GROMACS .gro file of C-alpha atoms in nm:
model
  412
    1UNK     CA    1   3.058   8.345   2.282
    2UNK     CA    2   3.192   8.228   1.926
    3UNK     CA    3   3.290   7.906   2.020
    4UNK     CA    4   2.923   7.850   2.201
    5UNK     CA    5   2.721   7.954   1.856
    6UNK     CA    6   2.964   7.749   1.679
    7UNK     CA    7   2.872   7.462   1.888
    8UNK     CA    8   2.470   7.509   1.874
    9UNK     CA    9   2.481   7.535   1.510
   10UNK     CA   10   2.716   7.196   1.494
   11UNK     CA   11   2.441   7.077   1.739
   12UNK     CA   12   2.137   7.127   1.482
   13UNK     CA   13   2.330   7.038   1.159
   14UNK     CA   14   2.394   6.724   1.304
   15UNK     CA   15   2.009   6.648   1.469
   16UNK     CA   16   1.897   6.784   1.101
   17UNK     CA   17   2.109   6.517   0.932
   18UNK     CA   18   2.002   6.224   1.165
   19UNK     CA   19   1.673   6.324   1.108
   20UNK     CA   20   1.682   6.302   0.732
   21UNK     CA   21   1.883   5.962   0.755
   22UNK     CA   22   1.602   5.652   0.617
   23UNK     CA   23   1.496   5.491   0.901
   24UNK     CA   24   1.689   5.186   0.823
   25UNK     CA   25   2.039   5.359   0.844
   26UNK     CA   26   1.919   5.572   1.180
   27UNK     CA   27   1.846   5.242   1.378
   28UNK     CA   28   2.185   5.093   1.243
   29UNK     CA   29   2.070   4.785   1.129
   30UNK     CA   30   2.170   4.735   0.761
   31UNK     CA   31   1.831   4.625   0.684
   32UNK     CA   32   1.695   4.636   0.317
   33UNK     CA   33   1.352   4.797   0.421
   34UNK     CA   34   1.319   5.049   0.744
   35UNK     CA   35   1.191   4.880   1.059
   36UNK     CA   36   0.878   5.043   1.062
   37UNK     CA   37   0.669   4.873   1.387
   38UNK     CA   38   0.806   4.859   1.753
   39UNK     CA   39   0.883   4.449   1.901
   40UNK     CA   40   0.568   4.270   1.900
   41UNK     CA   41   0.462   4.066   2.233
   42UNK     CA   42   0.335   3.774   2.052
   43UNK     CA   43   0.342   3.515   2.317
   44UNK     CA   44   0.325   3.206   2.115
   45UNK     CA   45   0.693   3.272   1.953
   46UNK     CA   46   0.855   3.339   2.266
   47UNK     CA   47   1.160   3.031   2.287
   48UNK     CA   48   1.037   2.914   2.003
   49UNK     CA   49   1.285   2.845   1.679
   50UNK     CA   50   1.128   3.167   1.477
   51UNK     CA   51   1.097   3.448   1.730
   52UNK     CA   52   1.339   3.668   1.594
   53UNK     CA   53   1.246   3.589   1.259
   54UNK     CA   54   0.893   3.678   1.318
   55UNK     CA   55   1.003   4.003   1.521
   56UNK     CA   56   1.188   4.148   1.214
   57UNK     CA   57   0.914   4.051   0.964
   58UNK     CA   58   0.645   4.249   1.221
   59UNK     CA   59   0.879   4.543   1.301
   60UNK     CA   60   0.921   4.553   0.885
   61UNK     CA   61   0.578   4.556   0.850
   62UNK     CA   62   0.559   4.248   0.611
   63UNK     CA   63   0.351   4.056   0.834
   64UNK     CA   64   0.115   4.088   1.136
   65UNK     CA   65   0.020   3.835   1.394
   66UNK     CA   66  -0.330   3.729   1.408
   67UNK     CA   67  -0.419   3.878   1.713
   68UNK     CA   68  -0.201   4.120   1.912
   69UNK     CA   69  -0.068   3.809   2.129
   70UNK     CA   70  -0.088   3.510   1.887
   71UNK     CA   71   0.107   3.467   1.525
   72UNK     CA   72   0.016   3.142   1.473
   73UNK     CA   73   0.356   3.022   1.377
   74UNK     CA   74   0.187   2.691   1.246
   75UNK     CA   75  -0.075   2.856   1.054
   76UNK     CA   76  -0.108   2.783   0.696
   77UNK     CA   77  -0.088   3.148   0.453
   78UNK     CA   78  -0.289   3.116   0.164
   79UNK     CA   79  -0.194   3.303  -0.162
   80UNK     CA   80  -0.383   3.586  -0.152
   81UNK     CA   81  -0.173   3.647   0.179
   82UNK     CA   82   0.157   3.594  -0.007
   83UNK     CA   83   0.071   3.896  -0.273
   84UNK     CA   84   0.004   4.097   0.027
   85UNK     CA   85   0.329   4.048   0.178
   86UNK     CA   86   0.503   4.057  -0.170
   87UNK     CA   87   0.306   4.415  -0.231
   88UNK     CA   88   0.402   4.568   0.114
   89UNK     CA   89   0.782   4.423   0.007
   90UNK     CA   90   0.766   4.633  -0.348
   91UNK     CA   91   0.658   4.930  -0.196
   92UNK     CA   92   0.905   4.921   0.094
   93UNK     CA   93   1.181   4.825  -0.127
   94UNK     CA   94   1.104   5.093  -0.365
   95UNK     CA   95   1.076   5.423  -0.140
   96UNK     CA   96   0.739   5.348  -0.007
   97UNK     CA   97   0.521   5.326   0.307
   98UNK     CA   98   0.451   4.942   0.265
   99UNK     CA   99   0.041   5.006   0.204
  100UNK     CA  100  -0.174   5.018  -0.089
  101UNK     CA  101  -0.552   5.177  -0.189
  102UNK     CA  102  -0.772   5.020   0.078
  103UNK     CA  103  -1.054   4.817  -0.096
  104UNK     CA  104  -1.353   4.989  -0.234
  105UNK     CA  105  -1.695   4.897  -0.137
  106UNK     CA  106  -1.788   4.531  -0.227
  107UNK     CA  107  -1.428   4.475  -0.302
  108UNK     CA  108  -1.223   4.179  -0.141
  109UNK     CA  109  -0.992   4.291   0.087
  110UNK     CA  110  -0.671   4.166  -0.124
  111UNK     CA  111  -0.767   4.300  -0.452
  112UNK     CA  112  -0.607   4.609  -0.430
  113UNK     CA  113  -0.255   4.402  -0.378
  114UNK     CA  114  -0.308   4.202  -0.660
  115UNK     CA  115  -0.384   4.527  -0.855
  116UNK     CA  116  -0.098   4.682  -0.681
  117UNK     CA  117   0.166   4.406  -0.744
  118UNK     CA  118   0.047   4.345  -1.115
  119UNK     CA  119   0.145   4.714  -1.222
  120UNK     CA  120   0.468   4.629  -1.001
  121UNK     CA  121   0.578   4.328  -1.178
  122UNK     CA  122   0.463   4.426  -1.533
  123UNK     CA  123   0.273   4.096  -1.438
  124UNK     CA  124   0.173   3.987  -1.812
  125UNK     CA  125  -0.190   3.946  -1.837
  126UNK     CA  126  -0.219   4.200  -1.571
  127UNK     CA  127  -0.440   4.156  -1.163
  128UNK     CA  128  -0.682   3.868  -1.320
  129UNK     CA  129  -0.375   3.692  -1.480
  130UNK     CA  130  -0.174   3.714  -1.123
  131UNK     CA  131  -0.534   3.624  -0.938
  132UNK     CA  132  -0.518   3.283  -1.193
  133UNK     CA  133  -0.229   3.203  -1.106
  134UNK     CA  134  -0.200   3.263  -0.733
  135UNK     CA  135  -0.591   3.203  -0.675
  136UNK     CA  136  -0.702   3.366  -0.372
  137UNK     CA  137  -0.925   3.156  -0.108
  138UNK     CA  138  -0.855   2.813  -0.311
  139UNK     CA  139  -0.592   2.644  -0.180
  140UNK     CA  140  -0.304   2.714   0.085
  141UNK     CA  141  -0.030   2.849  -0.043
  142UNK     CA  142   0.273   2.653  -0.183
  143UNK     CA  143   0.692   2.697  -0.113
  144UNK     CA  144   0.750   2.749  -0.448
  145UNK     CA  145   0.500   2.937  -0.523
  146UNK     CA  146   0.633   3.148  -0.233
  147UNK     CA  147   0.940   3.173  -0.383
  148UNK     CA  148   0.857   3.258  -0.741
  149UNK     CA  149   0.673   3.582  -0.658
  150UNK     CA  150   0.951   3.673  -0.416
  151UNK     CA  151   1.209   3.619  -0.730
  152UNK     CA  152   0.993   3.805  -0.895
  153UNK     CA  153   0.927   4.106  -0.662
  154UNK     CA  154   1.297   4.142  -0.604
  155UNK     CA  155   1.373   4.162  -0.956
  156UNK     CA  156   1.087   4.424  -1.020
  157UNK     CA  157   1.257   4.614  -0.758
  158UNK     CA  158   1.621   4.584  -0.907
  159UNK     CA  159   1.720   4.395  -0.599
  160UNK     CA  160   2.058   4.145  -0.608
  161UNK     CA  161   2.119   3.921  -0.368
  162UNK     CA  162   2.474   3.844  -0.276
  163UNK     CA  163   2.578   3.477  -0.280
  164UNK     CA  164   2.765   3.349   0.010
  165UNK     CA  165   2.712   2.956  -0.063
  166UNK     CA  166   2.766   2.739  -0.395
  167UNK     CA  167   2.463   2.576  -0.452
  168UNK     CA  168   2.469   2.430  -0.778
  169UNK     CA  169   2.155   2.134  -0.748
  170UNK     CA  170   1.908   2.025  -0.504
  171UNK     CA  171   1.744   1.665  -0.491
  172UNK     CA  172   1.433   1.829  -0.586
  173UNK     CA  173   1.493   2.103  -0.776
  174UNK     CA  174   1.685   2.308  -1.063
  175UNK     CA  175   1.495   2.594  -1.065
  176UNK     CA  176   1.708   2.912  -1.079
  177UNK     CA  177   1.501   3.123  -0.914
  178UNK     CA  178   1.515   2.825  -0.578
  179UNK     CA  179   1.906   2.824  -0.625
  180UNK     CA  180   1.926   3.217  -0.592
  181UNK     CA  181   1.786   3.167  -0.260
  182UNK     CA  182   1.991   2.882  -0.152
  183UNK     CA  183   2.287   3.098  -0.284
  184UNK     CA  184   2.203   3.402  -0.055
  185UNK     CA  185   2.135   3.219   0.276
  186UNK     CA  186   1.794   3.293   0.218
  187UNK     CA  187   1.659   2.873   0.199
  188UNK     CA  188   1.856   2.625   0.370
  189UNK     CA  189   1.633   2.322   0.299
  190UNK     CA  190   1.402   2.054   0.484
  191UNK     CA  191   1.723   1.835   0.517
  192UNK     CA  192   2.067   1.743   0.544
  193UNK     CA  193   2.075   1.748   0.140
  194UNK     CA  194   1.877   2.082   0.087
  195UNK     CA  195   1.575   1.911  -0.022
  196UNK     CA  196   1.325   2.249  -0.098
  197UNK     CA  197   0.976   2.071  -0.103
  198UNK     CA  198   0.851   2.277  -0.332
  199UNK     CA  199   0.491   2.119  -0.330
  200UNK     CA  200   0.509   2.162   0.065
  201UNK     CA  201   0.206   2.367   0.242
  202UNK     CA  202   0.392   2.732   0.355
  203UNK     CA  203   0.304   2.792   0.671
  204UNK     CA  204   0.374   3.133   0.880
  205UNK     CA  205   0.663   3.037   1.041
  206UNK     CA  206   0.855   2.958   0.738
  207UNK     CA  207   0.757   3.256   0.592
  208UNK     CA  208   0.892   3.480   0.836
  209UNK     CA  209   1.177   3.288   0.809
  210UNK     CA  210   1.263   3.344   0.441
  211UNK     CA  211   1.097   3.715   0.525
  212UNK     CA  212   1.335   3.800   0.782
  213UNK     CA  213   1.697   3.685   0.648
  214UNK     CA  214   1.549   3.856   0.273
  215UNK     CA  215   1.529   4.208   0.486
  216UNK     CA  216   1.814   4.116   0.759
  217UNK     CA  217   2.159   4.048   0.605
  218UNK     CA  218   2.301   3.946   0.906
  219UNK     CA  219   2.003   3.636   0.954
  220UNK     CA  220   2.132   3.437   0.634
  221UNK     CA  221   2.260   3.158   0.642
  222UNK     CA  222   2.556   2.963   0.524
  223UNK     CA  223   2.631   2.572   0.458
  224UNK     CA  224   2.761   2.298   0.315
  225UNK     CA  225   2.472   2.062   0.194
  226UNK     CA  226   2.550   1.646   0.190
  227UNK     CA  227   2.507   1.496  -0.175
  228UNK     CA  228   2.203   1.242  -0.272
  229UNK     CA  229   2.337   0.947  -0.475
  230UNK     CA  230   2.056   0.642  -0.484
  231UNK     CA  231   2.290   0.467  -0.608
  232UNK     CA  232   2.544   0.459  -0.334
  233UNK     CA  233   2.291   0.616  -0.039
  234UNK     CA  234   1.967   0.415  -0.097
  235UNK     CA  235   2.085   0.084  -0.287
  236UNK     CA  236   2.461   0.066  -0.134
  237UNK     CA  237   2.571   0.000  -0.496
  238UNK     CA  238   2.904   0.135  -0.612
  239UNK     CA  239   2.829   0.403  -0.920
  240UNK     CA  240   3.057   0.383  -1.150
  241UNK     CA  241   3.063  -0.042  -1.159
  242UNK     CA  242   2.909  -0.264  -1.419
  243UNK     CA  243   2.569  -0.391  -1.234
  244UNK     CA  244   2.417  -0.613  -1.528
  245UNK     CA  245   2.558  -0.708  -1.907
  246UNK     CA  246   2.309  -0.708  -2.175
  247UNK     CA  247   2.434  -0.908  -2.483
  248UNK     CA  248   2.719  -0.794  -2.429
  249UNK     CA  249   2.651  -0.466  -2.333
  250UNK     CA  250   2.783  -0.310  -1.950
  251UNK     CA  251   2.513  -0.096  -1.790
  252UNK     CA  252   2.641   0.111  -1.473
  253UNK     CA  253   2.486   0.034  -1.137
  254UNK     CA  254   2.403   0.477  -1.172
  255UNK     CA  255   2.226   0.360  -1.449
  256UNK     CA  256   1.978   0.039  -1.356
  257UNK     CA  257   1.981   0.217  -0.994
  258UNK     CA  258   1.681   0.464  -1.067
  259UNK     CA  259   1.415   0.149  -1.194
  260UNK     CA  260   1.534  -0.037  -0.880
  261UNK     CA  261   1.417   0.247  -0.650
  262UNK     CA  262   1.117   0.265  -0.871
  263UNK     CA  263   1.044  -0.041  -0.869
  264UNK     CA  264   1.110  -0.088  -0.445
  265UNK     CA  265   0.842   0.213  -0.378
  266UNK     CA  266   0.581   0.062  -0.577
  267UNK     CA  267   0.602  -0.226  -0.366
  268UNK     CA  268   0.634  -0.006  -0.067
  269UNK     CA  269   0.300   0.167  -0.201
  270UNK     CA  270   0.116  -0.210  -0.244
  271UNK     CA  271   0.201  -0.297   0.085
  272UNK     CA  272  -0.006  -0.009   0.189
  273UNK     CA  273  -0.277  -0.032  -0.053
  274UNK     CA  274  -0.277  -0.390  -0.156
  275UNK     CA  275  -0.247  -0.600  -0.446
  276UNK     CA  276  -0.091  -0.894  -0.656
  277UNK     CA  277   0.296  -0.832  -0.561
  278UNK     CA  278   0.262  -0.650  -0.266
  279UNK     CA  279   0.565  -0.697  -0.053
  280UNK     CA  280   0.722  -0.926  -0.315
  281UNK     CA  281   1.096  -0.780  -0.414
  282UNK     CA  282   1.207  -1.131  -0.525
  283UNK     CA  283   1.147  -1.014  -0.867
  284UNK     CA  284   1.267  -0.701  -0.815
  285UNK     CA  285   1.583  -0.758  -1.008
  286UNK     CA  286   1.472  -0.972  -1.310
  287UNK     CA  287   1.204  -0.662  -1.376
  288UNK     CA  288   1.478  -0.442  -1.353
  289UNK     CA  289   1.670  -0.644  -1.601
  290UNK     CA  290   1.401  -0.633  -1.826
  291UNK     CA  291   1.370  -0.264  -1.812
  292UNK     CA  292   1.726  -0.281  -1.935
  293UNK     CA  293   1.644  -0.528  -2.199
  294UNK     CA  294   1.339  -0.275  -2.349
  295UNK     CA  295   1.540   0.013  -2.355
  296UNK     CA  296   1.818  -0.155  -2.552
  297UNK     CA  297   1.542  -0.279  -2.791
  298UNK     CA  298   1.427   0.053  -2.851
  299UNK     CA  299   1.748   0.155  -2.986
  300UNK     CA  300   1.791  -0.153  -3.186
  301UNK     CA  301   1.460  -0.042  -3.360
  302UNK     CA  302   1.518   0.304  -3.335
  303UNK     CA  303   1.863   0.190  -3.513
  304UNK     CA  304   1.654  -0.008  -3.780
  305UNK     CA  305   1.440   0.260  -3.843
  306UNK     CA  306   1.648   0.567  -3.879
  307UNK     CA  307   1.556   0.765  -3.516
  308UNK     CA  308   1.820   0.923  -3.314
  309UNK     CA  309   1.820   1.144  -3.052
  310UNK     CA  310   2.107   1.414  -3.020
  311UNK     CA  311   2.226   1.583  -2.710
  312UNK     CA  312   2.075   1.868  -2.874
  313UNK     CA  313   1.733   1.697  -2.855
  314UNK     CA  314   1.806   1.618  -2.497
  315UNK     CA  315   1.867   1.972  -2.405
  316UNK     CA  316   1.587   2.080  -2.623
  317UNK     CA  317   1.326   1.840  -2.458
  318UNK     CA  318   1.453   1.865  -2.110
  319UNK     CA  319   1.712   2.137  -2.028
  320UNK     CA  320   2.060   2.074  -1.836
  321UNK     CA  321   2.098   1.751  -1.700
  322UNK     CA  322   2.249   1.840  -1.362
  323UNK     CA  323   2.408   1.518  -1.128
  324UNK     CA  324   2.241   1.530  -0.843
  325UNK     CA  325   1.904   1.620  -0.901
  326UNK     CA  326   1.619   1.362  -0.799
  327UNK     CA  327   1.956   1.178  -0.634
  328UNK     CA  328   2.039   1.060  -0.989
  329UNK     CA  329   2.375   1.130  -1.183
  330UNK     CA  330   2.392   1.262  -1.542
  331UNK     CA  331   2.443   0.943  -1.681
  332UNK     CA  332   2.108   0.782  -1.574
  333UNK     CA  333   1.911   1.080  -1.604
  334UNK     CA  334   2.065   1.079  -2.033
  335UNK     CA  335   2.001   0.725  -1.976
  336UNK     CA  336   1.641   0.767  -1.891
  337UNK     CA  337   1.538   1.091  -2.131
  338UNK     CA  338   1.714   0.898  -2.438
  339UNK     CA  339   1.493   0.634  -2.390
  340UNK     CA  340   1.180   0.805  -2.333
  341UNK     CA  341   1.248   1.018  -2.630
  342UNK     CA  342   1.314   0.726  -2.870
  343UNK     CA  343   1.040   0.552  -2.749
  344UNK     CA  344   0.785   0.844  -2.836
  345UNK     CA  345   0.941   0.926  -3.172
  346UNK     CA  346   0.946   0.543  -3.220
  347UNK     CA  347   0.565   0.521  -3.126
  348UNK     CA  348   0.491   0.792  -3.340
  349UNK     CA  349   0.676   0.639  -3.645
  350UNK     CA  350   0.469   0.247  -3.577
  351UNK     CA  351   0.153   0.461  -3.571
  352UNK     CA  352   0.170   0.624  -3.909
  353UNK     CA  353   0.314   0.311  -4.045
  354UNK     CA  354   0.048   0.046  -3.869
  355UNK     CA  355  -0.230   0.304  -3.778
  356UNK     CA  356  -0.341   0.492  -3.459
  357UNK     CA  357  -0.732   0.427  -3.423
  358UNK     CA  358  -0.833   0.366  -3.074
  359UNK     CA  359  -0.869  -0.039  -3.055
  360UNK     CA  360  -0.991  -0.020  -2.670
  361UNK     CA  361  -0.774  -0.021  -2.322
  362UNK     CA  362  -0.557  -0.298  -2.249
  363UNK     CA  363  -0.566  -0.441  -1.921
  364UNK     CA  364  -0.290  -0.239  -1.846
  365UNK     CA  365  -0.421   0.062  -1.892
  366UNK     CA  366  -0.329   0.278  -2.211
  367UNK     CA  367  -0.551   0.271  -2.526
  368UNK     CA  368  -0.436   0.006  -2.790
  369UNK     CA  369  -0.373   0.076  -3.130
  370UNK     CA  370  -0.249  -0.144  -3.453
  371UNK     CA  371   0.099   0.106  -3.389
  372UNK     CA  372   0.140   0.001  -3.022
  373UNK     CA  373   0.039  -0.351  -3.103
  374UNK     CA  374   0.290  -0.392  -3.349
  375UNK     CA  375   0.557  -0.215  -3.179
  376UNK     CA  376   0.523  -0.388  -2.848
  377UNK     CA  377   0.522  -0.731  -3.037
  378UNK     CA  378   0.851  -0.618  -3.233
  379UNK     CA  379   1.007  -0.469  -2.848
  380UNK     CA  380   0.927  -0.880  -2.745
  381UNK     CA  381   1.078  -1.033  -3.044
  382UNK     CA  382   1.418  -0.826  -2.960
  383UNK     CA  383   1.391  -0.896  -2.590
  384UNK     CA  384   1.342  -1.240  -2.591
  385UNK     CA  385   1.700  -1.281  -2.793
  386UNK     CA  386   1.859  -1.091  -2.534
  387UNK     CA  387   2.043  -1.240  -2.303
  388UNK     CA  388   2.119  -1.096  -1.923
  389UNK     CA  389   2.403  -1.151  -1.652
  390UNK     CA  390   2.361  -0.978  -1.325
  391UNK     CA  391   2.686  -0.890  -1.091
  392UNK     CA  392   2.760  -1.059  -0.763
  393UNK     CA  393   2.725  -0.713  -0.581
  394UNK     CA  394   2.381  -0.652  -0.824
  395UNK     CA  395   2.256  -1.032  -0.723
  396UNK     CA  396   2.362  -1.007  -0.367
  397UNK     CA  397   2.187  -0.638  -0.272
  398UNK     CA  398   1.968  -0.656   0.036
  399UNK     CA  399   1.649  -0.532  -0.095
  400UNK     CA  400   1.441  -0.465   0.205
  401UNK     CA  401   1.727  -0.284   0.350
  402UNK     CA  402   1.730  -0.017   0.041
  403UNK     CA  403   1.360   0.001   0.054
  404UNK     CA  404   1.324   0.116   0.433
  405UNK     CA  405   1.593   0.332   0.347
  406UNK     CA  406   1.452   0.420   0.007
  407UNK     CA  407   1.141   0.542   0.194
  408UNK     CA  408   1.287   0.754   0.482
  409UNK     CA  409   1.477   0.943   0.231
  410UNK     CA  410   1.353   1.300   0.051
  411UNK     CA  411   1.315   1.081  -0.224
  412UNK     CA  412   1.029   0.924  -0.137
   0.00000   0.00000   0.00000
């Protein structure tokens, strides 16, 4: 008789304690958030490369389908959408049911989450500054705009992910916030090289994606992403050799290798649009040259005049310089900041010295002044004593080849 008391009251400690376990730790799962919503039978997922992403981010209650059959993986979100998931996400993360105040009378339906998720993030400038800035019923949402408020929703709820990869740059992005995710599995990339397409439309699918390995350790995912080097990849140039010799001076094929690939897509772009040197890449190289020529001008004048530019202006004006990013190493992208530094603190100097009142547009474009007059007659003075030698493999490069494979890169 003991031993069968003993055993009932074993019995309902033990269905007492499973009852009182979150749901999350009952169903065995290790998920961040409880499962809160049985499978859904969304027949439009079924096979498809996001099912059981969009089953954990419906069971979770971050998302519904758009009817109880369809999702719509394809379907764009917009951003009032994304502050409702991000809301639900807060409240789940943070002890709560995953709802908010349902909208008063002549309310939108999605002010309440912007209300909600405002007070959550300590979002300055409150709902109407989060409403600016993710503006509901404008324009589809974006991936990193997707992104940002999940950064920031996870930090509002004192949530760190783990990294399991070593992401240090993308092709198209430094952002710390984008590398976090990389880091923990969460964003894999559009690519081969990680590229994040930031500017990208989100659509459901990918949302459920990011979703469903945020709440569902066990759905990250881990890599090794391929390097972008234009140099080598799109122009077939070796990095580190001497491509062209200004007066003297070796510049690095890293270095001329960015105005090449600028200078290929905007013929790329005339071919499609039209005009004076579309399709032409025989001058392709003596532009490029010249490019060379003007920046080594504007130090010459810089020189003359008493303008430098420190690393600490570098960092100041741009932030880390990271190889890699945009496909370019660290050495072209100093290359290409010093210059375009110097050359505004240089423009700035010939317009207090010669004047800045609006002469009219040049044919080019930008508004003429006696300061840009004068300085782009003193640039031509030092060019035209400069003297150029290309290299045999700089002389030699297969243009149209780099172009087509200028343009099927992220890059482009």
């Amino acid at each position: 008789m003991r031993f069968s008391r003993f055993a009932a009251l074993v019995l309902s400690l033990v269905t007492a304690l499973s009852l009182a376990l979150p749901a999350q730790a009952a169903e065995g799962d290790g998920w961040l958030i409880p499962k809160v919503k049985d499978t859904p039978s969304f027949t439009d997922t079924v096979g498809s490369w996001c099912q059981s992403e969009v089953e954990t981010v419906y069971e979770s209650g971050l998302m519904e389908g758009q009817t109880a059959e369809r999702f719509n993986p394809q379907g764009t979100l917009m951003p009032e959408h994304i502050v409702a998931v991000c809301a639900r996400l807060y409240s789940l993360l943070t002890g709560g049911d995953g709802t908010v105040a349902p909208a008063q009378e002549g309310q939108a339906w999605y002010q309440p989450y912007y209300d909600y998720l405002a007070q959550a993030l300590t979002y300055e400038g409150g709902a109407d500054a989060l409403m600016l800035n993710f503006h509901a019923g404008k324009y589809p949402a974006r991936r990193h705009a997707f992104v940002e408020l999940l950064s920031l929703t996870l930090e509002a709820a004192k949530v760190e992910l783990p990294g399991i990869n070593a992401v240090t740059v993308l092709p198209d992005s430094t952002d710390p916030a984008v590398l976090a995710f990389y880091n923990a599995g969460i964003l894999a990339g559009t690519d081969q090289y990680g590229t994040f397409d930031g500017n990208g439309i989100l659509n459901r699918s990918q949302a459920a994606a990011m979703l469903a390995r945020l709440v569902d350790p066990q759905q990250r995912q881990t890599f090794t992403l391929q390097s972008l080097d234009v140099c080598r990849d799109i122009l077939g140039l070796d990095p580190y050799a001497t491509a062209l010799t200004v007066d003297g001076t070796a510049i690095r094929a890293d270095v001329v290798a960015p105005t090449i690939c600028t200078l290929l897509e905007e013929r790329y772009h005339q071919l499609v649009s039209g005009g004076p040197d579309a399709g032409r890449l025989d001058t392709v190289l003596t532009e490029a040259a010249d490019t060379m020529k003007e920046d080594l001008a504007l130090e010459r004048l810089a020189a003359e005049r008493g303008i430098s530019v420190t690393q600490e202006d570098l960092a100041k004006e741009y932030g880390a310089m990271v190889s890699g990013y945009r496909g370019l190493s660290e050495a072209a992208q100093r290359w290409e900041n010093t210059h375009n530094l110097m050359k505004s603190r240089l423009s700035a100097l010939y317009a207090q010295q010669y004047g800045s009142e609006n002469w009219g547009s040049s044919p080019s474009g930008p508004a003429e002044t006696p300061g840009s007059i004068r300085m782009e007659s003193d640039l031509a003075a030092a060019k035209a004593a400069m003297t150029v030698t290309l290299s045999d493999s700089l002389s030699s490069l297969d243009l149209a080849a780099a172009q087509t494979r200028l343009v099927q890169s992220p890059l482009f």
